[in-house]
Amino acid sequence: MHDMYREFILDHYKNPRFHGVLDNADITYEDDNPLCGDVIRVDLRVNGDKRVVDAAFSGQGCAISQASASMLMEEIQGKTLDEIKEYTRADILEMLGIELGPVRLKCAMLALKVLKVGAYGVQEWVED
Ligand code: FES
């Protein structure tokens, strides 16, 4: 793993952005990584335009899962739910900036899975 990316990931892991639970969230969803049982929960508050005005994640897991959740929460602030629907595996990998094997890929995609299923009930993307 490239050192610069490792530091970037560890920083998000140790100092997660938008970590916590939102009171009065409009959307709350949580799910686990079936390979390890780690759970991530995402809370969203959206305005009348279905734009995210606040987002937070909670739960626990490895550095990759927590860092990708932190980066994703940062990324979606101010985005519409339609924009969130367009996020893909490639976007997460680009945010993380590293190559991942199949096991770590599940870790990296956990937050996106929770986010998208919570917002839209879209599960098919996981099998892309
Ligand atoms: Fe559980 Fe990565 S080991 S999410």
Coordinates of N, CA and C and ligand atoms in Angstrom, one line a residue:
M1 N 0.9 -1.2 0.0 CA 0.0 0.0 0.0 C 0.9 1.2 0.0
H2 N 0.5 2.2 -0.8 CA 1.3 3.4 -0.9 C 1.2 4.2 0.4
D3 N 2.4 4.7 0.9 CA 2.4 5.3 2.2 C 1.5 6.5 2.3
M4 N 1.4 7.3 1.2 CA 0.6 8.5 1.3 C -0.9 8.2 1.5
Y5 N -1.3 7.1 0.8 CA -2.7 6.7 1.0 C -2.9 6.1 2.3
R6 N -1.9 5.4 2.8 CA -2.1 4.7 4.1 C -2.3 5.8 5.1
E7 N -1.5 6.8 5.1 CA -1.7 7.9 6.1 C -3.1 8.6 6.0
F8 N -3.5 8.8 4.7 CA -4.8 9.4 4.5 C -5.9 8.5 5.1
I9 N -5.8 7.2 4.9 CA -6.8 6.3 5.4 C -6.7 6.2 6.9
L10 N -5.5 6.2 7.4 CA -5.4 6.1 8.9 C -5.9 7.4 9.6
D11 N -5.7 8.5 8.9 CA -6.2 9.8 9.5 C -7.7 9.7 9.6
H12 N -8.4 9.3 8.5 CA -9.8 9.2 8.6 C -10.3 8.1 9.6
Y13 N -9.5 7.1 9.8 CA -9.8 6.0 10.8 C -9.7 6.6 12.2
K14 N -8.6 7.3 12.4 CA -8.4 7.8 13.8 C -9.2 9.0 14.1
N15 N -9.5 9.8 13.1 CA -10.2 11.1 13.3 C -11.4 11.1 12.3
P16 N -12.4 10.2 12.6 CA -13.5 10.1 11.6 C -14.3 11.4 11.5
R17 N -14.6 11.8 10.3 CA -15.5 12.9 10.1 C -16.9 12.5 10.1
F18 N -17.8 13.3 10.6 CA -19.2 13.1 10.7 C -19.5 11.7 11.3
H19 N -18.9 11.5 12.4 CA -19.1 10.2 13.2 C -20.1 10.5 14.3
G20 N -21.1 9.7 14.4 CA -22.1 9.8 15.5 C -23.4 9.4 15.0
V21 N -24.4 9.8 15.8 CA -25.8 9.5 15.5 C -26.6 10.8 15.5
L22 N -27.4 11.0 14.5 CA -28.2 12.2 14.3 C -29.6 12.0 15.0
D23 N -30.0 13.0 15.8 CA -31.4 13.0 16.3 C -32.3 13.4 15.2
N24 N -33.5 12.9 15.1 CA -34.4 13.3 14.1 C -33.9 13.1 12.7
A25 N -33.2 12.0 12.5 CA -32.8 11.7 11.1 C -34.0 11.4 10.2
D26 N -33.9 11.8 9.0 CA -35.0 11.4 8.0 C -34.8 10.0 7.5
I27 N -33.5 9.6 7.4 CA -33.2 8.2 6.9 C -32.2 7.6 7.9
T28 N -32.5 6.5 8.4 CA -31.5 5.7 9.2 C -31.5 4.3 8.7
Y29 N -30.3 3.8 8.4 CA -30.2 2.4 8.0 C -28.9 1.8 8.5
E30 N -28.9 0.6 8.8 CA -27.7 -0.1 9.2 C -27.6 -1.5 8.6
D31 N -26.4 -1.9 8.4 CA -26.2 -3.3 7.9 C -24.8 -3.7 8.3
D32 N -24.6 -5.0 8.0 CA -23.3 -5.5 8.4 C -22.5 -6.0 7.2
N33 N -21.3 -6.2 7.4 CA -20.4 -6.9 6.5 C -20.5 -8.4 6.8
P34 N -21.1 -9.2 5.9 CA -21.4 -10.6 6.3 C -20.1 -11.4 6.5
L35 N -19.0 -10.9 6.0 CA -17.8 -11.6 6.2 C -17.2 -11.5 7.6
C36 N -17.5 -10.4 8.3 CA -16.9 -10.2 9.7 C -17.9 -9.9 10.7
G37 N -19.1 -9.4 10.3 CA -20.2 -9.1 11.3 C -20.1 -7.6 11.7
D38 N -19.1 -6.9 11.2 CA -19.0 -5.4 11.6 C -20.2 -4.7 11.0
V39 N -20.7 -3.7 11.8 CA -22.0 -3.0 11.4 C -21.7 -1.5 11.3
I40 N -22.2 -1.0 10.2 CA -22.2 0.5 10.1 C -23.7 1.0 10.0
R41 N -23.9 2.1 10.6 CA -25.2 2.8 10.6 C -25.0 4.1 9.9
V42 N -25.9 4.5 9.1 CA -25.8 5.9 8.5 C -27.1 6.6 8.8
D43 N -27.0 7.8 9.3 CA -28.2 8.7 9.5 C -28.1 9.9 8.5
L44 N -29.2 10.2 7.9 CA -29.2 11.4 7.0 C -30.3 12.3 7.4
R45 N -30.1 13.6 7.3 CA -31.1 14.6 7.3 C -31.2 15.2 5.9
V46 N -32.4 15.3 5.4 CA -32.5 15.9 4.0 C -33.5 17.0 4.1
N47 N -33.3 18.0 3.2 CA -34.3 19.1 3.1 C -35.4 18.8 2.1
G48 N -36.2 19.8 1.8 CA -37.3 19.6 0.9 C -36.9 19.2 -0.5
D49 N -35.7 19.6 -0.9 CA -35.2 19.3 -2.2 C -34.5 17.9 -2.2
K50 N -34.6 17.2 -1.2 CA -34.0 15.9 -1.0 C -32.4 16.0 -1.1
R51 N -32.0 17.1 -0.5 CA -30.5 17.3 -0.5 C -30.1 17.1 1.0
V52 N -28.9 16.4 1.1 CA -28.4 16.1 2.4 C -27.9 17.3 3.1
V53 N -28.5 17.6 4.3 CA -28.1 18.7 5.1 C -27.3 18.3 6.2
D54 N -27.3 17.0 6.6 CA -26.4 16.5 7.6 C -26.4 15.0 7.4
A55 N -25.2 14.4 7.7 CA -25.1 13.0 7.6 C -24.1 12.5 8.6
A56 N -24.3 11.3 9.2 CA -23.4 10.8 10.2 C -23.3 9.3 10.1
F57 N -22.2 8.7 10.5 CA -22.2 7.3 10.5 C -21.7 6.8 11.9
S58 N -22.1 5.6 12.3 CA -21.6 5.0 13.5 C -21.5 3.5 13.3
G59 N -21.0 2.9 14.3 CA -20.7 1.4 14.2 C -19.2 1.2 14.3
Q60 N -18.8 0.0 14.1 CA -17.4 -0.3 14.2 C -16.9 -1.2 13.1
G61 N -15.6 -1.2 13.0 CA -15.1 -2.1 11.9 C -13.6 -1.8 11.8
C62 N -13.0 -2.3 10.7 CA -11.6 -2.2 10.5 C -11.3 -0.8 9.9
A63 N -10.1 -0.5 9.7 CA -9.6 0.9 9.3 C -10.2 1.2 7.9
I64 N -10.2 0.2 7.0 CA -10.8 0.5 5.7 C -12.2 0.8 5.7
S65 N -13.0 0.1 6.5 CA -14.5 0.3 6.5 C -14.8 1.7 7.2
Q66 N -14.0 2.0 8.2 CA -14.3 3.2 8.9 C -13.8 4.4 8.1
A67 N -12.7 4.3 7.5 CA -12.2 5.4 6.7 C -13.1 5.6 5.5
S68 N -13.5 4.6 4.9 CA -14.4 4.8 3.7 C -15.7 5.4 4.1
A69 N -16.2 5.0 5.3 CA -17.4 5.7 5.8 C -17.2 7.1 6.0
S70 N -16.1 7.5 6.7 CA -15.8 8.9 7.0 C -15.7 9.7 5.7
M71 N -14.9 9.2 4.7 CA -14.8 9.9 3.4 C -16.1 10.0 2.7
L72 N -16.9 9.0 2.8 CA -18.2 9.1 2.1 C -19.1 10.1 2.8
M73 N -19.2 10.2 4.1 CA -20.0 11.1 4.8 C -19.6 12.6 4.4
E74 N -18.3 12.7 4.3 CA -17.7 14.1 3.9 C -18.2 14.4 2.5
E75 N -18.1 13.4 1.6 CA -18.4 13.6 0.2 C -19.9 13.9 0.0
I76 N -20.8 13.4 0.7 CA -22.2 13.5 0.4 C -22.9 14.7 1.0
Q77 N -22.1 15.4 1.9 CA -22.8 16.6 2.4 C -23.2 17.6 1.3
G78 N -24.5 18.0 1.3 CA -25.0 18.9 0.3 C -25.4 18.2 -1.0
K79 N -25.2 16.9 -1.1 CA -25.6 16.2 -2.3 C -27.0 15.8 -2.3
T80 N -27.7 15.7 -3.4 CA -29.0 15.2 -3.5 C -29.1 13.7 -3.4
L81 N -30.2 13.2 -3.0 CA -30.4 11.7 -3.0 C -30.1 11.1 -4.4
D82 N -30.6 11.8 -5.4 CA -30.3 11.4 -6.8 C -28.8 11.3 -7.1
E83 N -28.1 12.2 -6.6 CA -26.6 12.2 -6.8 C -26.0 11.0 -6.0
I84 N -26.5 10.8 -4.8 CA -26.0 9.7 -4.0 C -26.3 8.4 -4.7
K85 N -27.4 8.3 -5.4 CA -27.7 7.0 -6.1 C -26.7 6.7 -7.1
E86 N -26.0 7.7 -7.6 CA -25.0 7.4 -8.7 C -23.7 7.0 -8.2
Y87 N -23.4 7.0 -6.9 CA -22.1 6.6 -6.4 C -21.9 5.1 -6.7
T88 N -20.7 4.8 -7.1 CA -20.3 3.4 -7.4 C -19.1 3.0 -6.6
R89 N -18.9 1.7 -6.8 CA -17.7 1.1 -6.2 C -16.4 1.8 -6.7
A90 N -16.4 2.2 -7.9 CA -15.2 2.9 -8.4 C -15.0 4.3 -7.7
D91 N -16.1 4.9 -7.3 CA -15.9 6.2 -6.6 C -15.3 6.0 -5.2
I92 N -15.7 4.9 -4.6 CA -15.1 4.6 -3.3 C -13.7 4.3 -3.4
L93 N -13.3 3.5 -4.4 CA -11.9 3.1 -4.6 C -11.1 4.3 -5.0
E94 N -11.7 5.2 -5.7 CA -11.0 6.4 -6.0 C -10.7 7.3 -4.8
M95 N -11.7 7.3 -3.9 CA -11.6 8.1 -2.6 C -10.5 7.5 -1.8
L96 N -10.5 6.1 -1.7 CA -9.5 5.4 -0.9 C -8.1 5.5 -1.6
G97 N -8.1 5.4 -2.9 CA -6.8 5.5 -3.6 C -5.9 4.3 -3.5
I98 N -6.5 3.1 -3.3 CA -5.7 1.9 -3.2 C -6.4 0.8 -3.9
E99 N -5.6 -0.2 -4.2 CA -6.2 -1.5 -4.8 C -6.6 -2.3 -3.6
L100 N -7.7 -3.0 -3.8 CA -8.1 -3.9 -2.7 C -8.5 -5.3 -3.2
G101 N -8.2 -6.3 -2.4 CA -8.6 -7.7 -2.7 C -10.1 -7.8 -2.4
P102 N -10.7 -9.0 -2.7 CA -12.1 -9.2 -2.5 C -12.6 -9.0 -1.0
V103 N -11.8 -9.4 -0.1 CA -12.2 -9.3 1.3 C -12.3 -7.9 1.8
R104 N -11.2 -7.2 1.5 CA -11.1 -5.7 1.8 C -12.1 -4.9 1.0
L105 N -12.5 -5.4 -0.1 CA -13.5 -4.7 -0.9 C -14.8 -4.6 -0.2
K106 N -15.2 -5.7 0.4 CA -16.4 -5.8 1.2 C -16.3 -4.7 2.3
C107 N -15.2 -4.6 3.0 CA -15.0 -3.6 4.1 C -15.2 -2.2 3.5
A108 N -14.6 -2.0 2.3 CA -14.6 -0.6 1.8 C -16.0 -0.2 1.3
M109 N -16.8 -1.2 0.9 CA -18.1 -0.9 0.3 C -19.2 -0.9 1.3
L110 N -18.9 -1.3 2.6 CA -20.0 -1.4 3.5 C -20.8 -0.1 3.7
A111 N -20.1 1.0 3.9 CA -20.8 2.3 4.1 C -21.6 2.7 2.9
L112 N -21.1 2.4 1.7 CA -21.9 2.8 0.5 C -23.1 1.9 0.4
K113 N -22.9 0.6 0.7 CA -24.1 -0.3 0.7 C -25.2 0.2 1.6
V114 N -24.8 0.6 2.8 CA -25.7 1.1 3.8 C -26.4 2.3 3.4
L115 N -25.6 3.3 2.9 CA -26.1 4.5 2.4 C -27.1 4.4 1.3
K116 N -26.8 3.6 0.3 CA -27.7 3.4 -0.9 C -28.9 2.6 -0.5
V117 N -28.7 1.6 0.2 CA -29.9 0.8 0.6 C -30.8 1.6 1.5
G118 N -30.3 2.4 2.4 CA -31.1 3.2 3.2 C -31.8 4.2 2.5
A119 N -31.2 4.8 1.5 CA -31.8 5.9 0.7 C -32.8 5.4 -0.3
Y120 N -32.5 4.3 -0.9 CA -33.3 3.9 -2.1 C -33.8 2.4 -2.1
G121 N -33.3 1.6 -1.2 CA -33.6 0.2 -1.2 C -33.0 -0.5 -2.4
V122 N -31.9 0.1 -2.9 CA -31.2 -0.5 -4.0 C -30.1 -1.4 -3.5
Q123 N -30.3 -2.7 -3.8 CA -29.4 -3.7 -3.4 C -28.6 -4.3 -4.5
E124 N -29.2 -4.2 -5.7 CA -28.6 -4.9 -6.9 C -27.2 -4.4 -7.1
W125 N -26.9 -3.2 -6.9 CA -25.6 -2.6 -7.2 C -24.4 -3.4 -6.6
V126 N -24.7 -4.0 -5.4 CA -23.7 -4.8 -4.7 C -23.1 -5.9 -5.5
E127 N -24.0 -6.4 -6.4 CA -23.6 -7.6 -7.2 C -23.0 -7.2 -8.5
D128 N -22.9 -5.9 -8.8 CA -22.3 -5.4 -10.1 C -21.0 -6.1 -10.4
Ligands
FES1 FE1 -15.1 -5.9 9.3 FE2 -13.5 -4.7 7.6 S1 -13.0 -6.5 8.9 S2 -15.5 -4.3 8.0

